[in-house]
Backbone as a ProteinNet text record, in pm:
[ID]
protein_1_A
[PRIMARY]
MAHARYYYNLVLAALAALVTDEERREEFLRRRRRRRWWVRPWIARRPIYGQYEQLMEELRKENPADLKSFLRVEPDLFFELVRQVGPRIEKSAKGRAPLQPGLKLAITLRFLATGNSFRSLGFSFRVAHNTISIFIPEVCQAIVEEYRQEVFDTQSTPDEWRRKAKVFQDRWNFPHACGALDGKHVAIRKPAHSGSIYYNYKGYYSIVMLVLSDREYNALWADVGSPGSQSDCGIFNRSGLLRSLTSGAIGFPPPEPLPNDDGYRVFSSGG
[TERTIARY]
3654.9	3516.7	3423.4	3450.7	3369	3386.2	3513.3	3537.7	3466.7	3467.4	3400.6	3250.7	3189.4	3047.1	3016.6	3108.3	3089.7	3084.6	3182.4	3185.4	3068.6	3028.9	2913.2	2787.3	2770.9	2655.1	2659.8	2781.5	2795.2	2751.4	2792.4	2755	2604.2	2543.8	2398.4	2327.9	2378.6	2318.1	2327.8	2446	2463.9	2368.9	2355.6	2264	2120	2083.1	1948	1921.6	2025	2009.2	1988.7	2064.7	2048.8	1909.6	1861.8	1727.8	1623.4	1642.6	1547.4	1546.8	1667.1	1674.9	1606.1	1624.1	1560.7	1409.1	1362.5	1218.4	1161.8	1237.3	1190.9	1184.8	1285.1	1286.2	1166.7	1139.2	1025.7	894.9	885.4	764.5	746.7	860.1	854.8	806.5	860.8	821.1	673.8	625.3	483.2	394.2	441.2	357.1	377.6	479.8	507.8	385	353.5	233.7	246.9	152.2	151	110.4	161.8	124.9	-25.8	-91.9	-237	-279.5	-195.8	-228.6	-100.9	-101.4	14.2	17.6	-97.7	-110.1	-213	-179.9	-274.3	-403.4	-517.2	-644.9	-656.2	-608.6	-621.8	-532.1	-420.7	-337.2	-404.1	-469.5	-537.4	-650.6	-702.1	-808.4	-753	-628.1	-565.5	-644.2	-692.2	-765.6	-890.7	-943.9	-1066.9	-1035.8	-931.8	-907.6	-769	-680.1	-544.1	-537.9	-440.5	-428.3	-394.8	-316.1	-279.6	-401.2	-475.2	-588.7	-709.6	-727.9	-848.2	-819.4	-744.5	-722.4	-654.9	-546.4	-475.1	-561.4	-644.4	-732.7	-837.5	-890	-984.7	-918	-795.9	-725.4	-694.3	-656.7	-625.6	-746.3	-864.7	-985.5	-1044.1	-1036.5	-1108.8	-1021.9	-895.9	-812.8	-664.7	-611.7	-471	-374.2	-414.3	-326.4	-302.7	-405.9	-388.6	-305.2	-313.8	-228.3	-82.3	-56.2	79.6	126.1	38.6	74.3	100.5	29.4	45	177.6	214.2	335.9	455.9	430.3	532.4	592.8	525.2	564.4	437.6	452.3	338.1	280	147.8	88.7	144.8	165.3	220.5	360	438.9	572.5	564.3	468.6	453.2	421.1	326.4	289.4	401.4	482.2	600.7	698.8	715.8	802.7	753.1	621.7	566	601.4	589.6	619.8	769.3	852.5	995.2	1064.1	1030.4	1099.5	1028.9	898	819.4	883.2	931.2	991.3	1112.5	1183.2	1301.6	1266.2	1147	1112.1	998.8	954.2	846.7	903.7	838.3	885	767.4	800.9	698.1	704.8	591.3	584.2	509.3	561.6	500.6	372.9	265.6	142	62.2	110.4	34.7	71.3	-15.6	7.5	119.3	214.4	321.5	269.9	344.6	309.3	325.5	230.4	235.6	352	419.8	527	478.5	356	303.5	288	247.8	234.9	370.9	471.5	606.5	657.6	633.7	678.3	605.9	474.5	397.3	446.8	471.4	520.9	659.2	745.1	880	876.6	796.4	787.4	728.9	631	572	673.5	755.4	861	963.3	1006.1	1104	1047.8	917.3	855.6	828.9	794.8	750.2	845.2	925	1008.9	931.8	806.5	727	794.5	769.5	827.9	767.8	838.4	787.4	656.6	644.9	520.7	403.9	427.3	320.2	277.8	375.5	343.9	273.7	315.2	253.4	105.6	69.2	-71.7	-150	-87.3	-158.3	-182.8	-78.3	-88.9	-124.5	-133.6	-167	-65.1	60.2	172.2	258.7	307.1	388.4	511.5	541.5	650.6	785.8	805.3	933.2	948.9	838.8	844	882.4	825.9	859.1	1007.6	1063	1205	1295.8	1246.6	1326.8	1319.4	1197.4	1187.3	1215.8	1209.5	1238.6	1380.8	1484.4	1618	1624.8	1554.2	1554.9	1490.9	1380	1313.6	1402.4	1466.1	1555.4	1668.8	1727.2	1836.2	1786.6	1666.2	1610.3	1588.2	1541.9	1521.9	1655.1	1757.3	1890.6	1940.5	1928.6	1979	1902.1	1772.3	1689.8	1715.4	1738.5	1745.3	1885.4	1984	2118.7	2167	2161.2	2213.9	2128.5	1998.9	1909	1918.1	1929.2	1925.9	2062.5	2168.1	2301.6	2365.6	2379.1	2427.8	2560.4	2659.6	2789.7	2860.3	2910.7	2977.9	3119.9	3177.8	3311.5	3405.7	3356.7	3443	3429.4	3532.3	3524.3	3405.8	3374.3	3262.9	3129.7	3112.3	2989.1	2977.1	3085.4	3082	3055.6	3111.7	3088	2940.6	2876.3	2732.3	2653.9	2690.5	2625.6	2647	2769	2799.8	2723.1	2704.4	2632.9	2488	2426	2288.6	2282.2	2377.4	2381.8	2400.7	2486.3	2511.6	2388.6	2321.6	2204.1	2090.4	2076.5	1962.8	1991.2	2113.4	2144.5	2251.4	2303.4	2411.6	2532	2560.8	2671	2764.5	2870.3	2956	3043.4	3079.9	3175.7	3127.1	2998	2942.7	2892.6	2954.6	2918.3	2815.9	2788.6	2691.3	2672.6	2561.3	2532.2	2548.5	2628.6	2661.1	2604.9	2527.3	2469.7	2439.5	2426.2	2400	2262.4	2206.8	2076.1	2088.7	2041.9	2043.1	1919.7	1942.8	1835.1	1826.5	1714.3	1700.2	1703	1772.1	1779.8	1768.5	1746.4	1758.4	1905.8	1938.8	2079	2132.4	2235.8	2294	2356.2	2350	2402.6	2552.7	2593.7	2735	2803.3	2727.3	2785.1	2821.5	2790.3	2821.3	2747.2	2821.4	2758.8	2797.9	2858.6	2910.4	2798.4	2678.1	2566.7	2478.1	2514.6	2433.5	2473.5	2376.7	2411	2383.5	2424.3	2409.4	2264.2	2172.7	2031.1	1962.1	2032.7	1978.4	1916.3	1949.3	1897.4	2001.8	1978.5	2072.7	2040.3	2145.6	2122.4	2243.2	2219.1	2326.2	2312.2	2419.6	2421.3	2418.2	2332.1	2328.9	2383.1	2500.4	2564.1	2547.3	2485	2449.7	2498.9	2553.5	2588.6	2485.2	2417.2	2312	2333.9	2272.1	2281.3	2159.7	2148.2	2040.5	1903.6	1895.2	1766.9	1736.4	1813.3	1794.6	1827.2	1906.4	1955.8	2075.3	2078.2	2189.9	2310.8	2422	2545.9	2633.1	2620.3	2702.3	2636.1	2655.2	2598.3	2685.4	2688.4	2753.5	2652.7	2618.5	2515.7	2571.1	2547.1	2581.5	2681.5	2737.8	2832.8	2761.4	2826.5	2762.9	2719.4	2608.3	2550.7	2638.5	2737.7	2824.6	2924.4	2939.3	3035.3	2974.3	3057.4	3011.9	3015.1	2943.1	2945.1	3087.7	3162.5	3298.8	3386.6	3370.6	3450.6	3420.4	3292.5	3254.4	3310.8	3300.5	3352.5	3503.7	3574.8	3721.1	3767.7	3680	3716.5	3647.4	3582.6	3499.8	3577.3	3518	3573.1	3560.1	3461.5	3444.2	3566.1	3615.8	3733.8	3854.8	3871.1	3984.5	3973	3848.9	3830.2	3858.1	3817.4	3845.6	3995.6	4063.8	4207.1	4286.3	4245.1	4318.9	4279.2	4167.3	4119.6	4041.3	3997.2	3929.8	3793.4	3727.8	3594.7	3595.7	3713.6	3721.4	3678.6	3708.3	3669.3	3746.4	3682.9	3750.2	3870.1	3970.7	4085.1	4044.8	4127.8	4094.5	4073	3971.5	3941	3903.3	3919.5	3885.5	3735	3698	3558.2	3514.5	3385.9	3339.2	3384.6	3432.8	3478.8	3594.1	3675.4	3789	3906.9	4024.5	4141.3	4220.1	4170.3	4234.9	4181.9	4241.3	4199.3	4137.7	4025.4	3956.4	3932.5	3922.9	3901.6	3752.3	3713.7	3574.2	3537.2	3413.6	3369.2	3259.5	3256.8	3149	3028.8	3030.9	2915.5	2936.5	2827.5	2841.1	2707.9
-7022.6	-7004.8	-6980.7	-7055.9	-7041	-6901.6	-6853.7	-6719.7	-6614.6	-6629.7	-6533	-6528.8	-6648.8	-6652.4	-6588	-6607.5	-6551	-6398.3	-6338.2	-6193.3	-6141	-6219.6	-6182.6	-6173.3	-6270.2	-6270.1	-6151	-6115.3	-5999.4	-5872	-5857	-5737.6	-5731	-5847.2	-5849.9	-5813.3	-5862.7	-5831	-5682.5	-5624	-5480.2	-5397.8	-5435.2	-5362.3	-5374.9	-5496.8	-5518.8	-5432.4	-5419.4	-5335.9	-5190.9	-5142.1	-5004	-4979.7	-5076.5	-5062.7	-5059.9	-5148.8	-5154.2	-5022.9	-4966.2	-4839.2	-4727.3	-4725.7	-4622.9	-4637.7	-4762.1	-4784.9	-4740.3	-4769.2	-4727.9	-4575.5	-4508	-4361.9	-4305.9	-4361.2	-4313.1	-4338.7	-4455	-4486.9	-4390.9	-4357.2	-4262.9	-4125.8	-4080.6	-3950.5	-3948.2	-4060.9	-4067.5	-4063.4	-4129.1	-4139.7	-4025	-3944.1	-3836.1	-3747.3	-3720.2	-3642.9	-3501.6	-3463.6	-3328.4	-3230.3	-3105	-3000.4	-2976.5	-2989.5	-2976.1	-2830.8	-2741.7	-2599.2	-2518.4	-2398.7	-2311.2	-2248.6	-2212.7	-2158.3	-2241	-2281	-2359.7	-2280.3	-2347	-2274.2	-2189.6	-2241.3	-2163.8	-2039.7	-2044.3	-1925.7	-1828	-1880.8	-1794.9	-1714.7	-1763.8	-1690.6	-1586.6	-1547.1	-1446.5	-1316.2	-1262.3	-1134.3	-1140	-1260.9	-1274.4	-1296.7	-1377.9	-1418.4	-1381.5	-1329.7	-1301.6	-1192.3	-1201.3	-1102.1	-963.5	-957.5	-825.6	-757.5	-831.4	-772.8	-748.1	-829.7	-819.2	-763.4	-837.5	-796.6	-660.1	-641.1	-513.8	-398.1	-422.1	-316.5	-280.6	-382.4	-355.1	-275.3	-314.7	-243.1	-100.2	-81.2	53.7	145.5	94.6	176.7	192.6	86.5	85.8	113.1	67	83	84.3	201.8	211.4	166.7	181	139	-11.4	-88.4	-232.3	-268.1	-186.8	-209.8	-189.1	-90	-70	-191.1	-246.2	-364.7	-484.3	-491.2	-603.2	-596.4	-475.7	-459.2	-412.8	-361.9	-305.1	-176.7	-113	20.2	102.9	234.6	322.7	301.3	303.7	286.7	383.2	510.3	607.6	566.5	510.2	465.4	347.3	257.2	142.9	189.9	282.7	329.5	412.3	477.5	544.1	440.6	330.1	222.4	168.5	153.9	104.3	199.3	330.7	428.1	431.7	428.1	444.9	316.7	205	78.8	0.3	26.5	-49.7	-63.4	46.8	33.3	-59.2	-74	-159.9	-308.6	-341.7	-482.8	-526	-434.5	-469.6	-549.4	-660.1	-747.8	-785.8	-831	-880.5	-1032.2	-1096.1	-1241.8	-1280.7	-1379.2	-1423.1	-1502.2	-1461.5	-1537.7	-1523.1	-1445.5	-1429.5	-1296.3	-1247.7	-1118.7	-1130.4	-1037.7	-1042.4	-1003.3	-1039.9	-1001	-850	-788.6	-645	-610.6	-498	-457.3	-444.1	-391.3	-378.5	-512.2	-614.3	-748.7	-801.5	-784.1	-830	-759.1	-628.2	-552.3	-597.3	-619.7	-662.4	-796.9	-891.3	-1022.7	-1009.6	-927	-909.4	-847.9	-742.1	-679.4	-774.3	-853.4	-950.3	-1056.9	-1097.9	-1195.4	-1136.8	-1012.7	-949.6	-925.5	-898.6	-869.1	-994.6	-1104.1	-1223.4	-1341	-1348.1	-1465.2	-1588.6	-1569.8	-1684.7	-1753.9	-1883.2	-1959	-1913.8	-1943.1	-1908.4	-1981.1	-2104.1	-2178.8	-2113.5	-2072.4	-2006.7	-1876.5	-1797.5	-1673.6	-1703	-1812.3	-1848.9	-1878.8	-1951.6	-1981.4	-1855.7	-1765	-1643.9	-1548.4	-1527.1	-1430.9	-1495.8	-1630.2	-1705.1	-1678.5	-1699.1	-1689.9	-1813.5	-1873.5	-1994.4	-1968.2	-2061.3	-2040.4	-2029.5	-2104.8	-2095.1	-1959.2	-1898.6	-1762.7	-1662.5	-1679.7	-1590.8	-1598.8	-1719.4	-1735.8	-1664.1	-1641.3	-1572.5	-1421.6	-1367.6	-1221.5	-1151.4	-1218.6	-1149.6	-1092.3	-1168.8	-1106.1	-991.5	-1003.5	-896.9	-769.2	-783	-666.1	-600.3	-680.2	-624.5	-546	-602.4	-533.1	-404.6	-407.1	-287.7	-176.5	-212.4	-112.3	-48.8	-131.3	-78.9	16.3	-23.2	60.2	191.9	187.6	307.8	409.1	359.8	449.9	465.6	401.1	406.5	550.3	629.6	766.3	855	829.8	912.6	879.8	752.8	710.2	722.8	681.8	688.3	821.5	904.2	1040.5	1057	977.6	982.5	1113.1	1179.8	1307.3	1284.2	1391	1374.5	1489.9	1593.3	1706.5	1737.3	1797.6	1832.8	1922.5	2019.5	2109.6	2034.7	1939.4	1860.2	1780.4	1721.7	1647.4	1740.7	1861.4	1956	1995	2008.7	2040.7	1926.3	1802.8	1688.3	1692.9	1725.5	1729	1840.8	1951.6	2063.6	2026.2	1946.9	1904	1816.1	1725.1	1643	1729.5	1827.6	1913	1995.9	2052.4	2134.5	2052.3	1928.9	1846.5	1772.1	1718.2	1631.5	1689.3	1808.3	1867.5	1772	1707.1	1611.8	1658	1730.8	1790.2	1686.7	1722.1	1644.3	1502.8	1481.2	1351.7	1365.6	1293.1	1303.7	1199.6	1102.5	1000.1	902.9	830.6	726.8	590.6	505.1	375.1	264.3	175.2	64.7	-51.1	-169.5	-290.4	-347.3	-416.3	-481.3	-624.5	-719.5	-859.8	-890.7	-947.9	-988	-1140	-1192.1	-1337.2	-1409.6	-1522.6	-1605.5	-1751.8	-1838.1	-1980.9	-2018.4	-2118.4	-2158.7	-2204.7	-2138.6	-2184.6	-2323.3	-2400.7	-2537.3	-2537.1	-2629.8	-2652.5	-2527.8	-2442.8	-2318.5	-2327.1	-2439.1	-2449.7	-2344.6	-2278.3	-2177.3	-2035.4	-2016.7	-1884.2	-1781.1	-1823.1	-1728.6	-1723.8	-1797.1	-1802	-1686.5	-1597.7	-1478.1	-1495.8	-1394.7	-1400.7	-1393.7	-1358.1	-1351.9	-1487.1	-1583.6	-1718.7	-1760.7	-1692.4	-1735.5	-1704.5	-1755.5	-1735.4	-1603.6	-1530.3	-1398.8	-1352.9	-1248.8	-1167.7	-1029.7	-951.9	-822.1	-711	-612.8	-490.6	-378.1	-329.1	-220.7	-91.3	9.5	131.4	253.6	348	479.7	578	649.5	742.1	879	979.7	1114.1	1143.3	1267	1304.7	1291.3	1306.8	1295.7	1152.2	1056.5	913.9	877.5	962	925.9	832.9	726.4	632.2	692.2	701.2	751.5	638.5	521.7	405.6	282.4	167.6	43.3	-75.5	-172.3	-300.7	-409.5	-493.5	-596	-732.4	-831.5	-968.4	-1036.1	-965	-1029.8	-1132.7	-1244.6	-1347.9	-1294.5	-1347.8	-1299.4	-1316	-1403.3	-1422.8	-1308.5	-1222.8	-1113.6	-993	-920.5	-801.1	-680.3	-574.8	-451	-397.1	-403.4	-352.2	-432	-564.9	-648.5	-621.1	-601.5	-571.3	-436	-336.3	-203	-206	-282.8	-287.7	-351.6	-429	-491.3	-423.5	-311.8	-249.5	-151.7	-123.7	-20.9	117.5	138.9	268.7	304.4	209.4	236.7	266.3	190.8	215.1	354.2	393.9	526.8	637.2	614.4	712.5	724.5	610.5	610.4	675.6	649.2	701.6	843.8	892.5	1025.2	1031.3	915.4	910.1	978.3	988.9	1048.7	1189.6	1248.7	1388.7	1415.9	1324.9	1345.8	1464.3	1547.7	1667.8	1631.7	1717	1695.2	1722.6	1684.8	1710.2	1858.4	1888.2	2025.9	2026	2137.8	2142.1	2132.4	2075.5	2072.9	2213.3	2240.6	2373	2402.6	2525.4	2570.6	2486.4	2433.9	2351.1	2389.4	2409.6	2445.2	2322.1	2201.2	2078.8	2036.7	1935.7	1889.9	1752.2	1734.6	1606.8	1565.1	1438.8	1386.2	1377.3	1408	1389.7	1242.9	1218.6	1081	1042.7	912.6	862.5	816.4	839.8	799.4	661.6	602.5	472.8	412.5
-5864.2	-5908.3	-5789.5	-5684.5	-5562.7	-5503.3	-5507	-5451.8	-5534.6	-5667.3	-5753.6	-5726.4	-5709.8	-5680.2	-5544.9	-5447.6	-5312.8	-5320.6	-5390.6	-5402.2	-5484.3	-5583.6	-5664.9	-5578.3	-5487.6	-5397.6	-5300.4	-5256.6	-5167	-5236.7	-5364	-5438.7	-5456.9	-5489.4	-5505.2	-5375.5	-5263.6	-5133.5	-5102.5	-5134.2	-5109.6	-5194.7	-5322.3	-5410.5	-5362.6	-5317.1	-5266.3	-5143.3	-5057.8	-4938	-4975.5	-5076.6	-5121.2	-5176.1	-5256	-5312.1	-5201.8	-5101.3	-4990	-4912.3	-4886.1	-4813.7	-4891.7	-5023.3	-5104.9	-5103.6	-5108.2	-5102.8	-4968.2	-4860.8	-4728.5	-4719.3	-4775.2	-4771.5	-4847.3	-4965.7	-5043.3	-4970.2	-4905	-4829.3	-4712.5	-4647.4	-4535.5	-4581.3	-4695.8	-4748.5	-4786	-4837.8	-4874.4	-4752.2	-4647	-4527.1	-4429.8	-4452.7	-4357.9	-4341.1	-4218.4	-4190.5	-4243.2	-4320.2	-4371.7	-4261.7	-4272.8	-4177.1	-4183.9	-4069.3	-4067.4	-4076	-4020.1	-4026	-4007.2	-4062.6	-4048.6	-3909.9	-3857.5	-3723.6	-3649	-3526.4	-3447.8	-3425.4	-3430.6	-3418.7	-3292	-3179.1	-3056.2	-3059	-3134.2	-3151	-3246.6	-3349.5	-3446.5	-3383.3	-3269.5	-3200.4	-3102.9	-3120.5	-3034.6	-3028.8	-3141.6	-3134	-3046.7	-3025.1	-2946.4	-2799	-2770.7	-2632.3	-2577.9	-2660.5	-2614.8	-2509.7	-2420.7	-2313.8	-2367.3	-2471.7	-2526.1	-2587.2	-2666.9	-2738.3	-2649	-2546.3	-2464.2	-2325.1	-2244.2	-2105.2	-2096.5	-2171.5	-2163.6	-2212.3	-2310.9	-2359.2	-2253.3	-2182.8	-2073	-1963	-1924.8	-1818.5	-1859.9	-1985.3	-2033	-2021.6	-2053.7	-2052.7	-1912.9	-1830.7	-1704	-1582.1	-1585.2	-1465.4	-1503.6	-1540.6	-1580.2	-1470.2	-1343.5	-1234.5	-1239.3	-1274.3	-1286.6	-1408.9	-1513.3	-1630	-1592.4	-1506.7	-1457.6	-1376.8	-1293.1	-1214.7	-1305.4	-1415.4	-1508.4	-1583.1	-1630.4	-1709.7	-1628.1	-1506.4	-1418	-1474.9	-1566.1	-1614.1	-1629	-1624.1	-1644.8	-1784.9	-1798.9	-1932.2	-2036.1	-1995.6	-2090.4	-2137.1	-2046.2	-2083.6	-2179	-2155.7	-2245.7	-2387.4	-2400	-2533.3	-2596.7	-2514.4	-2568.1	-2623.5	-2551	-2600	-2733.6	-2744.9	-2870.7	-2985.1	-2958.5	-3063.4	-3096.4	-2994	-3015.2	-3062.3	-2998.3	-3026.1	-3135.6	-3154.5	-3250.9	-3387.8	-3449.3	-3583	-3586.7	-3474.7	-3471.6	-3468.3	-3418.5	-3400.9	-3493.1	-3577.8	-3670.9	-3787.3	-3819.3	-3926.4	-4014.7	-4133.4	-4226	-4229.9	-4254.8	-4262.2	-4388.3	-4459.4	-4584.2	-4556.3	-4618.6	-4611.8	-4484.7	-4389.4	-4265.3	-4202	-4114.1	-4050.7	-3946.5	-3945	-3844.7	-3707.3	-3604.8	-3468.4	-3452.6	-3383.9	-3361	-3267.9	-3290.5	-3199.3	-3054.8	-3035.5	-2899.2	-2830.8	-2905.4	-2849.4	-2806.7	-2890.4	-2855.6	-2730.6	-2722.9	-2605.8	-2479.9	-2489.3	-2372.5	-2321.4	-2411	-2369.8	-2307	-2367.5	-2313.7	-2175.2	-2156.3	-2024.7	-1921.9	-1962.5	-1870.8	-1831.4	-1926.5	-1897.6	-1800.7	-1824.5	-1737	-1597.4	-1588	-1458.4	-1376.9	-1443.2	-1370.1	-1380.8	-1486.9	-1507.9	-1550.3	-1593.8	-1639.2	-1756.9	-1770.4	-1880.1	-2013	-2121.1	-2254	-2283.1	-2236.9	-2259.4	-2186.4	-2063.2	-1987.3	-2055.1	-2097.8	-2168.9	-2301.4	-2366.1	-2493.2	-2478.9	-2372.9	-2351.2	-2314.2	-2237	-2195	-2311.1	-2391.1	-2500.7	-2633.8	-2635.4	-2756.7	-2869.1	-2830.9	-2924.7	-2902.4	-3009.4	-2997.1	-2911.1	-2819.6	-2725.2	-2795.1	-2905.9	-2976.4	-3044.3	-3085.3	-3140.7	-3032.7	-2913	-2800.8	-2767.7	-2769.5	-2736.2	-2835	-2956	-3057.9	-3042.4	-3020.3	-3025.4	-2893.5	-2779.6	-2653.2	-2651.5	-2687.4	-2693.1	-2793.2	-2904.6	-3004.8	-2949.1	-2875.9	-2818.2	-2713.3	-2628.8	-2526.5	-2591.2	-2696	-2764.4	-2830	-2884.7	-2948	-2845.4	-2725.7	-2620.2	-2582.2	-2568.2	-2533.5	-2640.9	-2767	-2875.9	-2886.6	-2860.9	-2875.1	-2764.2	-2641.4	-2526.1	-2468.2	-2527.5	-2469.4	-2448.8	-2554	-2544.3	-2455.2	-2452.3	-2371.7	-2222.9	-2189.2	-2049.2	-1983.6	-2054.5	-1995.7	-2031.4	-1927.9	-1946.1	-1873.2	-1910.6	-1844.7	-1879.3	-1777.3	-1797.7	-1850	-1907.4	-1966.2	-1935.3	-1863.3	-1828.8	-1679.8	-1618.9	-1476.2	-1443.4	-1530	-1501.4	-1498	-1587.7	-1586.8	-1457.9	-1411.8	-1285.6	-1167.6	-1172.6	-1063.3	-1055.5	-1172.3	-1170.6	-1107.8	-1135.2	-1071.5	-920.8	-879.4	-736.2	-665.9	-732.8	-671.3	-640.4	-730.1	-705.3	-581.9	-564.3	-444	-319.8	-328.7	-212.8	-177.9	-278.1	-250.7	-192.5	-238.7	-196.2	-66.1	-51.8	61.8	154.7	120.4	199.2	207.3	92.4	85.3	-27.1	5.9	-97.8	-168.7	-290.4	-370.5	-402.2	-400.1	-442.2	-585.1	-675.7	-816.7	-859.1	-774.6	-809.9	-695.4	-699.4	-599.7	-667.3	-608.2	-666.3	-578.8	-638.9	-561.8	-655.4	-595.2	-671.9	-643.7	-741.2	-729.9	-780	-698.2	-738.1	-823	-939.7	-1029.7	-1026.5	-977.1	-959.4	-1094.1	-1098.8	-1219	-1178.5	-1277	-1254.5	-1252.7	-1174.3	-1162.6	-1298.4	-1351.8	-1477.6	-1462.2	-1567	-1562	-1532.4	-1446.4	-1414.9	-1358.1	-1288.6	-1236.3	-1088.9	-1023.6	-882.2	-801	-712.2	-625.9	-664.6	-781.5	-816	-829.6	-869	-882.9	-758.1	-653.6	-531.6	-441.5	-408.3	-332.9	-183.6	-107.9	37.8	83	-7.3	27.4	14.6	-43.6	-47.7	-179.4	-289.7	-419.5	-527	-647.5	-757.6	-827.1	-864.1	-922.9	-1003	-1083.3	-1138.4	-1076.6	-1080.9	-1014.3	-1119.1	-1094.1	-1174.2	-1086.3	-1119.7	-1044.8	-1124	-1062.4	-1134.9	-1059.6	-1135.1	-1082.9	-1135.1	-1044.8	-1087.2	-1024.5	-1086.8	-1031.9	-944.2	-899.9	-808.6	-874.6	-1005.5	-1075.8	-1117.8	-1064.3	-1093.2	-1238.7	-1304.2	-1436.7	-1421.6	-1500.2	-1493.2	-1563.7	-1492.5	-1551	-1603	-1543	-1580.6	-1520.7	-1585.1	-1533.1	-1573	-1486.1	-1513.8	-1479.2	-1574.9	-1554.6	-1591.4	-1505.6	-1540.7	-1450.7	-1354.3	-1264.4	-1177	-1143.7	-1061.4	-925.3	-875.2	-750.6	-628.2	-633.4	-517.5	-501	-601.8	-593.9	-523.5	-451.6	-379.9	-472.3	-432.5	-509.9	-521.8	-412	-412.5	-508.8	-506.8	-595.4	-741.8	-772.8	-911.2	-953	-865.2	-896.7	-918.2	-834.9	-845.9	-976.1	-1040.9	-1168.2	-1287.2	-1262.1	-1365.5	-1452.2	-1566.7	-1653.2	-1593.8	-1505.9	-1442.3	-1358.2	-1278.8	-1196.1	-1284.4	-1391.4	-1481.5	-1545	-1579.4	-1638.3	-1537.1	-1411	-1306.6	-1282.6	-1279.9	-1252.7	-1365.1	-1488.4	-1603.5	-1640.6	-1584	-1617.7	-1747.5	-1797	-1926.7	-1925.9	-1810.6	-1806.3	-1746.6	-1733.6	-1693.3	-1550.5	-1458.3	-1318.6	-1261.5	-1176.8	-1124.3	-1036.9	-1034.4	-944.7	-799.9	-704	-562.5	-535.3	-456	-417.2	-269.1	-201.5	-58.4	-36.2	75.5	114.6	156.7	155.8	200.2	342.5	363.1	495.1	547.3	457.5	497.5	409.3	472.5	392.9	349.3	384.6	339.1	204	145.7	12.9	25.4	-42.5	-43.7	-188.4	-208.6	-342.7	-370.7	-491.4	-530.6	-515.7	-474.5	-449.5	-546.7	-581	-668.3	-588.3	-458.6	-375.7	-316.4	-258.9	-197.4	-168
[MASK]
+++++++++++++++++++++++++++++++++++++++++++++++++++++++++++++++++++++++++++++++++++++++++++++++++++++++++++++++++++++++++++++++++++++++++++++++++++++++++++++++++++++++++++++++++++++++++++++++++++++++++++++++++++++++++++++++++++++++++++++++++++++++++++++++++++++++++++++++

């Protein structure tokens, strides 16, 4: 009998605890702070004080050179980006006006040019920092998709490569050069748990952008993202470009003699 009463009391205690937890949950839901506003007031005043709506418009009208310094691109190129990339990044929002494509592009270009934090950009342009963190990758991807075919003009036949080489020879008197290959260090914050792999010989953390370009500065090929500690040669030796050259996949010309030379030399990708 004593054991039965003991278990009976345990069941009552458990039920009481469940009831108490449910009451606490209901009390929490009742007291939970309601959203005071959908958009913070200082963000809502973007059309009056925001850098895109005010500062950039002043620079456009009064001093386009300063607008170029602000965005790090020519004003005409920026407005071309708005026209070309805008439809890819334009979105609709329920109950409120969506961010303009030009605003998204301006914030993205400013981020790429300065590396400012999302919070800093948010205060300058009066856009929530968490919103900026979402659309910057989307804008970058949209730019790549829009301009990939136009900007990257990789050749695929020997005659096309020979035409590229002729331009180098006519301009620089350097025969059989089909492109100039060089790397650029892009400064980054040290990735977590990465040790020194991204630390370059210049004394900061970076990733490497290795680009092959022609005489008109058109990009023929690019590799982006290798750790800053790697050399241009090391990146090239592990690249798809070298594999394509070796396999003949991109139609590189066969060896031909240099001008005024009866010997045979191999076409070069530059250096």
